[in-house]
Amino acid sequence: MSHEHNHDHNEERELITLVDENGNETLFEILLTIDGQEEFGKNYVLLIPASAEEDENGEVEIQAYSFTENEDGTEGDLQPIPEDSEAEWDMIEEVFNSFLDEE
């Protein structure tokens, strides 16, 4: 999934740090959160690397995860979305396209 990266860089960005299985930390910008509790029993987040460079088409790669937030709201558990979960991907794509239309 990619999107044209054309938002105002002066606006405040919401950032999170992801830690991979080797303990490496990467900073990401939260592009969009999606409430999927009613339909799928979980929420979703779309992320772009905070240091993302636009490609020759002015686009950056987007990563999508389902997430469960801890009770205190400061941390949570991100899980990859199964590639074969067409209903989830269709919902995410629909919400993302609506988000782009509003930008």
XYZ file of C-alpha atoms in Angstrom:
103
model
C 0.000 0.000 0.000
C 1.398 3.435 -0.818
C 0.135 6.956 -0.694
C 1.176 10.388 -1.826
C 2.973 12.028 1.052
C 1.615 15.561 0.809
C 0.670 16.661 4.313
C 1.997 19.786 6.029
C 5.258 18.899 7.757
C 4.709 21.756 10.225
C 1.706 20.031 11.808
C 2.339 17.900 14.880
C 2.977 14.262 13.987
C 2.075 11.319 16.200
C 5.096 9.022 16.402
C 5.645 5.529 17.769
C 8.712 3.333 18.055
C 8.593 -0.269 16.862
C 11.127 -2.795 18.113
C 11.902 -5.764 15.863
C 12.881 -9.282 16.928
C 16.562 -8.215 17.047
C 15.894 -5.278 19.368
C 16.322 -2.665 16.627
C 14.134 0.403 17.102
C 12.491 2.224 14.192
C 10.476 5.423 14.497
C 7.161 5.523 12.612
C 4.548 8.193 12.037
C 0.947 7.166 12.648
C -0.876 8.032 9.459
C -4.314 6.729 10.409
C -6.027 4.644 13.077
C -9.114 2.598 12.244
C -11.739 1.334 14.684
C -12.556 -2.207 13.597
C -13.907 -3.388 16.964
C -17.484 -3.866 15.802
C -16.664 -5.841 12.668
C -13.398 -7.636 13.550
C -12.905 -7.187 17.301
C -9.695 -5.194 16.891
C -8.327 -1.845 15.805
C -5.869 -1.041 13.046
C -3.075 1.436 12.482
C -1.435 2.596 9.251
C 2.196 3.663 9.639
C 4.910 5.262 7.552
C 8.573 5.363 8.579
C 9.283 8.755 10.171
C 12.341 9.077 7.941
C 10.491 7.936 4.807
C 11.692 9.338 1.518
C 9.215 9.799 -1.303
C 9.845 7.708 -4.399
C 9.984 9.185 -7.910
C 6.152 9.291 -7.924
C 5.962 11.208 -4.639
C 4.748 8.140 -2.727
C 5.887 6.384 0.448
C 5.312 2.793 1.556
C 2.616 2.299 4.209
C 2.560 -0.520 6.742
C -0.722 -1.771 8.246
C -1.124 -3.605 11.559
C -3.888 -4.634 13.911
C -3.271 -3.413 17.440
C -4.353 -3.905 21.008
C -3.616 -1.025 23.356
C -2.516 -1.642 26.951
C -4.876 -0.438 29.676
C -2.747 2.634 30.412
C -2.803 3.606 26.726
C 0.948 4.161 26.486
C 1.915 0.914 24.760
C 0.290 -1.823 22.783
C 0.729 -4.967 20.770
C 0.944 -4.734 16.965
C 0.254 -7.783 14.828
C 0.633 -8.179 11.072
C -2.691 -8.516 9.286
C -2.993 -11.935 7.622
C -2.611 -11.594 3.855
C -5.524 -13.967 3.289
C -7.938 -11.898 5.397
C -9.689 -10.265 2.444
C -12.506 -8.766 4.519
C -10.038 -6.954 6.790
C -7.943 -5.677 3.872
C -11.080 -4.533 2.015
C -12.233 -2.564 5.074
C -8.776 -1.007 5.567
C -8.553 -0.045 1.900
C -12.031 1.497 1.964
C -11.256 3.600 5.058
C -7.837 4.581 3.678
C -9.346 5.697 0.359
C -11.914 7.808 2.252
C -9.037 9.325 4.248
C -7.217 10.224 1.014
C -10.367 11.783 -0.436
C -10.597 14.062 2.615
C -6.942 15.199 2.413
